[in-house]
Short mmCIF file of C-alpha atoms in Angstrom, two decimals:
data_model
loop_
_atom_site.label_atom_id
_atom_site.label_comp_id
_atom_site.label_asym_id
_atom_site.label_seq_id
_atom_site.Cartn_x
_atom_site.Cartn_y
_atom_site.Cartn_z
CA UNK A 647 126.16 23.05 38.44
CA UNK A 648 124.71 25.90 40.51
CA UNK A 649 127.13 27.17 43.13
CA UNK A 650 126.18 27.90 46.74
CA UNK A 651 126.18 31.70 47.11
CA UNK A 652 127.64 32.83 50.45
CA UNK A 653 127.81 36.25 52.11
CA UNK A 654 130.68 36.55 54.64
CA UNK A 655 130.08 38.99 57.52
CA UNK A 656 132.99 39.94 59.82
CA UNK A 657 134.46 43.26 60.94
CA UNK A 658 138.04 42.01 60.49
CA UNK A 659 139.48 42.45 56.99
CA UNK A 660 141.82 39.51 57.65
CA UNK A 661 138.92 37.23 58.63
CA UNK A 662 136.83 38.26 55.62
CA UNK A 663 139.73 37.46 53.29
CA UNK A 664 140.54 34.18 55.06
CA UNK A 665 136.92 33.00 55.08
CA UNK A 666 136.55 33.84 51.40
CA UNK A 667 139.66 31.78 50.57
CA UNK A 668 138.47 28.84 52.69
CA UNK A 669 134.99 28.79 51.18
CA UNK A 670 136.08 29.31 47.58
CA UNK A 671 138.60 26.48 47.88
CA UNK A 672 135.52 24.30 47.38
CA UNK A 673 134.33 24.35 43.74
CA UNK A 674 130.68 24.21 44.85
CA UNK A 675 130.85 27.51 46.78
CA UNK A 676 131.00 31.12 45.61
CA UNK A 677 131.43 34.07 48.01
CA UNK A 678 129.22 36.69 46.39
CA UNK A 679 130.37 39.50 48.71
CA UNK A 680 131.50 40.39 52.23
CA UNK A 681 130.15 42.79 54.86
CA UNK A 682 131.88 44.58 57.75
CA UNK A 683 128.91 44.77 60.12
CA UNK A 684 125.30 43.77 60.57
CA UNK A 685 123.88 46.83 58.81
CA UNK A 686 125.92 46.14 55.68
CA UNK A 687 124.90 42.50 55.91
CA UNK A 688 121.18 43.34 55.90
CA UNK A 689 121.57 45.54 52.82
CA UNK A 690 123.57 42.89 50.96
CA UNK A 691 121.22 40.04 51.94
CA UNK A 692 118.32 42.01 50.41
CA UNK A 693 120.33 42.95 47.32
CA UNK A 694 122.27 39.74 46.57
CA UNK A 695 119.93 37.09 48.03
CA UNK A 696 122.70 34.69 49.12
CA UNK A 697 121.95 31.07 49.92
CA UNK A 698 123.93 31.11 53.20
CA UNK A 699 125.45 33.78 55.47
CA UNK A 700 128.46 33.35 57.76
CA UNK A 701 128.12 35.77 60.67
CA UNK A 702 130.46 37.11 63.35
CA UNK A 703 128.97 38.24 66.68
CA UNK A 704 130.94 41.26 67.94
CA UNK A 705 130.89 43.96 65.25
CA UNK A 706 130.49 47.76 65.21
CA UNK A 707 127.37 49.62 63.98
CA UNK A 708 125.17 46.50 64.30
CA UNK A 709 126.24 43.29 66.00
CA UNK A 710 125.52 39.73 64.92
CA UNK A 711 122.60 39.22 67.28
CA UNK A 712 120.62 42.19 65.99
CA UNK A 713 121.51 41.35 62.40
CA UNK A 714 120.30 37.76 62.79
CA UNK A 715 116.98 38.88 64.28
CA UNK A 716 116.36 41.16 61.32
CA UNK A 717 117.53 38.62 58.74
CA UNK A 718 115.15 35.99 60.12
CA UNK A 719 112.29 38.52 60.15
CA UNK A 720 112.83 39.95 56.66
CA UNK A 721 114.79 37.43 54.55
CA UNK A 722 115.02 34.15 56.49
CA UNK A 723 117.92 32.01 55.29
CA UNK A 724 120.57 29.74 56.81
CA UNK A 725 123.12 31.56 58.99
CA UNK A 726 126.30 29.89 60.27
CA UNK A 727 127.89 31.71 63.22
CA UNK A 728 131.69 31.94 62.90
CA UNK A 729 132.90 33.52 66.10
CA UNK A 730 135.21 33.13 69.08
CA UNK A 731 134.15 31.03 72.06
CA UNK A 732 134.93 33.40 74.90
CA UNK A 733 133.03 33.14 78.17
CA UNK A 734 131.13 36.30 77.21
CA UNK A 735 130.19 35.15 73.72
CA UNK A 736 128.99 31.62 74.52
CA UNK A 737 125.64 32.75 76.04
CA UNK A 738 125.09 35.12 73.09
CA UNK A 739 125.77 32.31 70.62
CA UNK A 740 123.17 30.20 72.45
CA UNK A 741 120.65 33.01 71.95
CA UNK A 742 121.50 33.15 68.24
CA UNK A 743 120.94 29.41 67.86
CA UNK A 744 117.60 29.85 69.62
CA UNK A 745 116.75 32.72 67.26
CA UNK A 746 117.25 30.45 64.27
CA UNK A 747 120.96 30.34 63.41
CA UNK A 748 121.71 27.04 61.68
CA UNK A 749 124.98 26.20 63.46
CA UNK A 750 128.26 27.68 64.66
CA UNK A 751 131.96 27.23 64.05
CA UNK A 752 134.31 28.42 66.81
CA UNK A 753 137.28 30.52 65.75
CA UNK A 754 140.33 28.64 67.08
CA UNK A 755 142.12 31.56 68.74
CA UNK A 756 139.84 34.51 69.31
CA UNK A 757 138.23 37.26 67.26
CA UNK A 758 141.06 37.49 64.72
CA UNK A 759 142.20 33.88 64.32
CA UNK A 760 145.39 33.68 62.28
CA UNK A 761 144.94 29.90 62.42
CA UNK A 762 141.38 29.85 61.05
CA UNK A 763 142.55 27.23 58.53
CA UNK A 764 142.37 24.69 61.38
CA UNK A 765 138.58 24.73 61.08
CA UNK A 766 138.44 25.18 57.29
CA UNK A 767 136.93 21.75 56.69
CA UNK A 768 134.26 22.33 59.36
CA UNK A 769 133.33 25.73 57.91
CA UNK A 770 132.87 24.32 54.40
CA UNK A 771 130.92 21.30 55.67
CA UNK A 772 128.52 23.38 57.76
CA UNK A 773 127.90 25.88 54.98
CA UNK A 774 126.98 22.95 52.70
CA UNK A 775 124.70 21.43 55.35
CA UNK A 776 123.10 24.83 55.88
CA UNK A 777 122.43 25.10 52.15
CA UNK A 778 120.79 21.66 52.11
CA UNK A 779 118.54 22.74 55.00
CA UNK A 780 117.67 26.15 53.52
CA UNK A 781 114.00 25.38 52.82
CA UNK A 782 113.39 24.25 56.40
CA UNK A 783 115.20 27.32 57.77
CA UNK A 784 113.19 29.75 55.64
CA UNK A 785 109.85 28.23 56.68
CA UNK A 786 110.59 27.87 60.38
CA UNK A 787 109.12 30.38 62.83
CA UNK A 788 110.64 30.56 66.34
CA UNK A 789 108.17 29.57 69.06
CA UNK A 790 107.23 32.20 71.65
CA UNK A 791 109.52 32.16 74.67
CA UNK A 792 108.48 32.96 78.23
CA UNK A 793 110.78 32.94 81.24
CA UNK A 794 109.73 30.48 83.93
CA UNK A 795 108.21 32.44 86.81
CA UNK A 796 108.26 29.73 89.48
CA UNK A 797 110.50 26.78 90.22
CA UNK A 798 109.61 23.28 91.33
CA UNK A 799 110.50 22.05 94.82
CA UNK A 800 114.03 20.65 94.88
CA UNK A 801 113.50 17.80 97.35
CA UNK A 802 112.95 14.79 95.11
CA UNK A 803 113.68 11.09 95.26
CA UNK A 804 115.60 9.07 92.69
CA UNK A 805 113.89 9.04 89.30
CA UNK A 806 111.82 5.97 88.48
CA UNK A 807 111.19 6.99 84.86
CA UNK A 808 113.44 8.59 82.24
CA UNK A 809 113.05 10.66 79.10
CA UNK A 810 116.37 10.42 77.22
CA UNK A 811 116.95 12.88 74.37
CA UNK A 812 119.74 13.06 71.79
CA UNK A 813 120.20 16.01 69.45
CA UNK A 814 122.82 17.80 67.35
CA UNK A 815 122.69 20.44 64.58
CA UNK A 816 119.56 22.57 64.88
CA UNK A 817 119.27 21.42 68.47
CA UNK A 818 118.86 24.22 71.02
CA UNK A 819 115.76 25.82 69.49
CA UNK A 820 114.11 22.45 68.82
CA UNK A 821 114.99 21.24 72.31
CA UNK A 822 113.40 24.24 74.01
CA UNK A 823 110.34 24.07 71.74
CA UNK A 824 109.73 20.47 72.84
CA UNK A 825 110.68 20.68 76.51
CA UNK A 826 108.66 23.82 77.19
CA UNK A 827 105.54 21.73 76.51
CA UNK A 828 106.61 18.76 78.66
CA UNK A 829 105.41 18.06 82.19
CA UNK A 830 107.31 17.94 85.46
CA UNK A 831 106.58 15.18 87.93
CA UNK A 832 108.46 13.93 90.96
CA UNK A 833 109.21 10.49 89.47
CA UNK A 834 110.51 11.39 85.98
CA UNK A 835 113.90 12.83 84.99
CA UNK A 836 115.10 14.15 81.63
CA UNK A 837 118.58 13.24 80.38
CA UNK A 838 119.83 15.21 77.37
CA UNK A 839 122.88 14.90 75.12
CA UNK A 840 123.45 17.82 72.74
CA UNK A 841 126.56 17.81 70.53
CA UNK A 842 128.17 21.04 71.68
CA UNK A 843 131.57 22.39 72.84
CA UNK A 844 132.25 22.67 76.59
CA UNK A 845 132.01 26.46 76.51
CA UNK A 846 128.37 26.31 75.42
CA UNK A 847 126.71 23.62 77.52
CA UNK A 848 126.52 25.63 80.80
CA UNK A 849 124.63 28.36 78.93
CA UNK A 850 122.30 25.81 77.33
CA UNK A 851 121.52 24.21 80.72
CA UNK A 852 120.70 27.67 82.08
CA UNK A 853 118.41 28.43 79.15
CA UNK A 854 116.63 25.09 79.51
CA UNK A 855 115.94 25.91 83.16
CA UNK A 856 114.74 29.40 82.30
CA UNK A 857 112.47 28.57 79.37
CA UNK A 858 111.06 25.13 80.22
CA UNK A 859 109.15 23.88 83.29
CA UNK A 860 112.05 21.53 84.12
CA UNK A 861 114.90 22.56 86.44
CA UNK A 862 118.03 21.54 84.52
CA UNK A 863 121.50 20.78 85.84
CA UNK A 864 124.73 21.00 83.89
CA UNK A 865 125.42 17.39 84.89
CA UNK A 866 128.32 16.52 87.19
CA UNK A 867 130.01 13.19 87.90
CA UNK A 868 128.35 11.23 90.71
CA UNK A 869 125.22 13.39 90.73
CA UNK A 870 122.02 11.54 91.71
CA UNK A 871 119.35 11.38 89.00
CA UNK A 872 116.34 12.87 90.76
CA UNK A 873 112.75 12.95 89.60
CA UNK A 874 111.47 16.33 88.50
CA UNK A 875 114.85 17.45 87.15
CA UNK A 876 116.78 17.52 83.90
CA UNK A 877 120.47 16.76 83.30
CA UNK A 878 122.43 18.08 80.32
CA UNK A 879 125.68 16.31 79.40
CA UNK A 880 128.68 18.68 79.60
CA UNK A 881 130.49 19.28 76.32
CA UNK A 882 133.59 17.14 75.96
CA UNK A 883 132.33 14.36 78.27
CA UNK A 884 130.26 11.26 77.69
CA UNK A 885 127.32 10.89 80.09
CA UNK A 886 125.70 7.66 81.24
CA UNK A 887 123.43 6.64 84.08
CA UNK A 888 124.70 3.94 86.46
CA UNK A 889 122.69 1.09 88.04
CA UNK A 890 122.49 3.09 91.30
CA UNK A 891 120.91 5.96 89.32
CA UNK A 892 123.82 8.36 89.33
CA UNK A 893 125.50 10.31 86.55
CA UNK A 894 128.82 9.00 85.27
CA UNK A 895 130.97 11.30 83.13
CA UNK A 896 133.94 9.85 81.28
CA UNK A 897 136.21 10.10 78.22
CA UNK A 898 136.42 7.49 75.48
CA UNK A 899 138.17 8.17 72.17
CA UNK A 900 136.33 5.37 70.37
CA UNK A 901 133.30 7.65 69.85
CA UNK A 902 133.21 10.41 67.24
CA UNK A 903 131.17 12.84 69.32
CA UNK A 904 131.73 14.16 72.84
CA UNK A 905 129.21 13.66 74.34
CA UNK A 906 127.77 10.66 72.52
CA UNK A 907 124.03 10.02 72.29
CA UNK A 908 124.66 6.29 71.90
CA UNK A 909 126.47 6.20 75.26
CA UNK A 910 123.48 7.74 77.04
CA UNK A 911 120.87 5.60 75.28
CA UNK A 912 122.84 2.39 75.90
CA UNK A 913 122.98 3.10 79.64
CA UNK A 914 119.29 4.01 79.85
CA UNK A 915 118.47 0.74 78.07
CA UNK A 916 120.48 -1.17 80.69
CA UNK A 917 119.23 0.66 83.79
CA UNK A 918 115.73 1.99 83.12
CA UNK A 919 114.02 0.07 80.34
CA UNK A 920 111.14 -0.53 79.97
CA UNK A 921 110.41 2.56 82.12
CA UNK A 922 111.88 5.09 79.69
CA UNK A 923 111.22 7.02 76.49
CA UNK A 924 114.05 7.65 74.02
CA UNK A 925 113.88 10.57 71.59
CA UNK A 926 116.30 11.21 68.71
CA UNK A 927 116.11 14.65 67.12
CA UNK A 928 117.72 16.71 64.35
CA UNK A 929 121.43 16.28 63.65
CA UNK A 930 124.21 15.30 61.28
CA UNK A 931 125.45 11.71 61.22
CA UNK A 932 124.23 8.51 62.88
CA UNK A 933 124.91 9.05 66.58
CA UNK A 934 122.05 7.71 68.70
CA UNK A 935 120.51 5.37 66.13
CA UNK A 936 122.06 2.18 67.54
CA UNK A 937 121.39 3.28 71.12
CA UNK A 938 117.76 3.99 70.28
CA UNK A 939 117.47 0.52 68.76
CA UNK A 940 118.86 -0.97 71.97
CA UNK A 941 116.25 0.94 73.99
CA UNK A 942 113.51 -0.41 71.72
CA UNK A 943 114.81 -3.96 72.06
CA UNK A 944 114.74 -3.60 75.86
CA UNK A 945 111.08 -2.58 75.82
CA UNK A 946 111.33 1.21 75.91
CA UNK A 947 109.27 3.60 73.80
CA UNK A 948 111.37 5.16 71.02
CA UNK A 949 110.65 8.28 68.95
CA UNK A 950 112.54 9.92 66.07
CA UNK A 951 111.90 13.35 64.60
CA UNK A 952 110.42 13.31 61.10
CA UNK A 953 111.97 14.82 57.99
CA UNK A 954 109.16 17.40 58.01
CA UNK A 955 110.72 19.41 60.86
CA UNK A 956 114.30 18.14 61.33
CA UNK A 957 116.72 20.93 60.43
CA UNK A 958 119.20 18.20 59.43
CA UNK A 959 117.61 14.83 58.74
CA UNK A 960 120.65 12.71 59.57
CA UNK A 961 120.44 11.11 63.01
CA UNK A 962 116.65 10.54 62.88
CA UNK A 963 116.95 9.13 59.35
CA UNK A 964 119.59 6.66 60.57
CA UNK A 965 117.21 5.53 63.33
CA UNK A 966 114.39 5.06 60.82
CA UNK A 967 116.70 3.14 58.49
CA UNK A 968 117.53 0.48 61.09
CA UNK A 969 114.01 0.29 62.53
CA UNK A 970 114.94 1.88 65.86
CA UNK A 971 111.99 4.30 66.08
CA UNK A 972 108.54 3.11 67.09
CA UNK A 973 107.11 6.52 66.21
CA UNK A 974 108.36 9.09 63.68
CA UNK A 975 106.88 12.48 64.49
CA UNK A 976 107.31 16.17 63.64
CA UNK A 977 108.85 18.20 66.47
CA UNK A 978 105.54 19.89 67.33
CA UNK A 979 103.97 16.51 68.20
CA UNK A 980 106.82 15.07 70.26
CA UNK A 981 106.05 16.71 73.63
CA UNK A 982 102.49 15.37 73.65
CA UNK A 983 103.80 11.92 72.69
CA UNK A 984 106.31 11.98 75.57
CA UNK A 985 103.57 12.93 78.05
CA UNK A 986 101.23 10.24 76.73
CA UNK A 987 103.84 7.49 76.89
CA UNK A 988 105.12 8.41 80.36
CA UNK A 989 101.54 8.28 81.67
CA UNK A 990 101.03 4.82 80.11
CA UNK A 991 104.34 3.52 81.47
CA UNK A 992 103.34 4.72 84.94
CA UNK A 993 99.92 3.09 84.70
CA UNK A 994 101.57 -0.18 83.71
CA UNK A 995 104.18 -0.09 86.47
CA UNK A 996 102.07 1.33 89.27
CA UNK A 997 103.63 4.80 89.45
CA UNK A 998 101.83 8.04 90.33
CA UNK A 999 99.87 9.26 87.31
#
């Protein structure tokens, strides 16, 4: 059986050795070499042609951000970020995900994590998922990004219509690609759950505000759901919408993911259907499939991303399997579908079109 060839990139000799041991503990993985910085990584990617790269961010000579840009331009392949989650590094990691990094694994205790074994299982799993997605990674071209130059007025009433989106692995870039082509109107709000640690979600909310026409909040408990705005669930908290159209954040150990897409979709089904659109995008596992089915059963429009564009065809596949998705579309057709369905829902219910 062909082994997955991995290049490990980290400026710490300890981390390079530890990551090699973790990865090669799996019989399906072979670490073909290591690199101490981004420049070495570029040379070894061209020479060795690995299947997957694990990449640190802060390194001398050439950092992870510059290395990733050049890898994706010259030899696009799956890159898993393995780095610390400091306040400074979280925004940079968000940029790397937007540039095409497959996923990230946080080092448990900083740049040189003596306890890296705590995330050994996650590292191996994400390298394997990255390998399975390698053909989609190599063919994907990042969409052009433009900073928003003007912001919408902030005085809005409570949202009458909802677009609810759930997403996981491969999410930030896909999310921005879709939302940058969506419309803002004073009656519709966007509610988003992205599987992501708490250190990252403030940076993602900021990027969504900067690169899409929608003004996004990093959602807070008790916040009113206003038309014309977006609300991103904070990492580590479940987010639902209450009957009085406010955000409720809470903990519940019965769910695998924090935040859970199913929690959001279930609440939208209860409060907003049929005046809502549910969208389930790329990601590992089954989170969101049952919630999307509930939205469909309550009369909402439901959409799942197709295998053609999903970086990881897990969550959308689960929705398709149980018949939860009314439409199965590639990512590049989802924004136009959202706009079309919101207009039809408004026409039906007497809203402003």
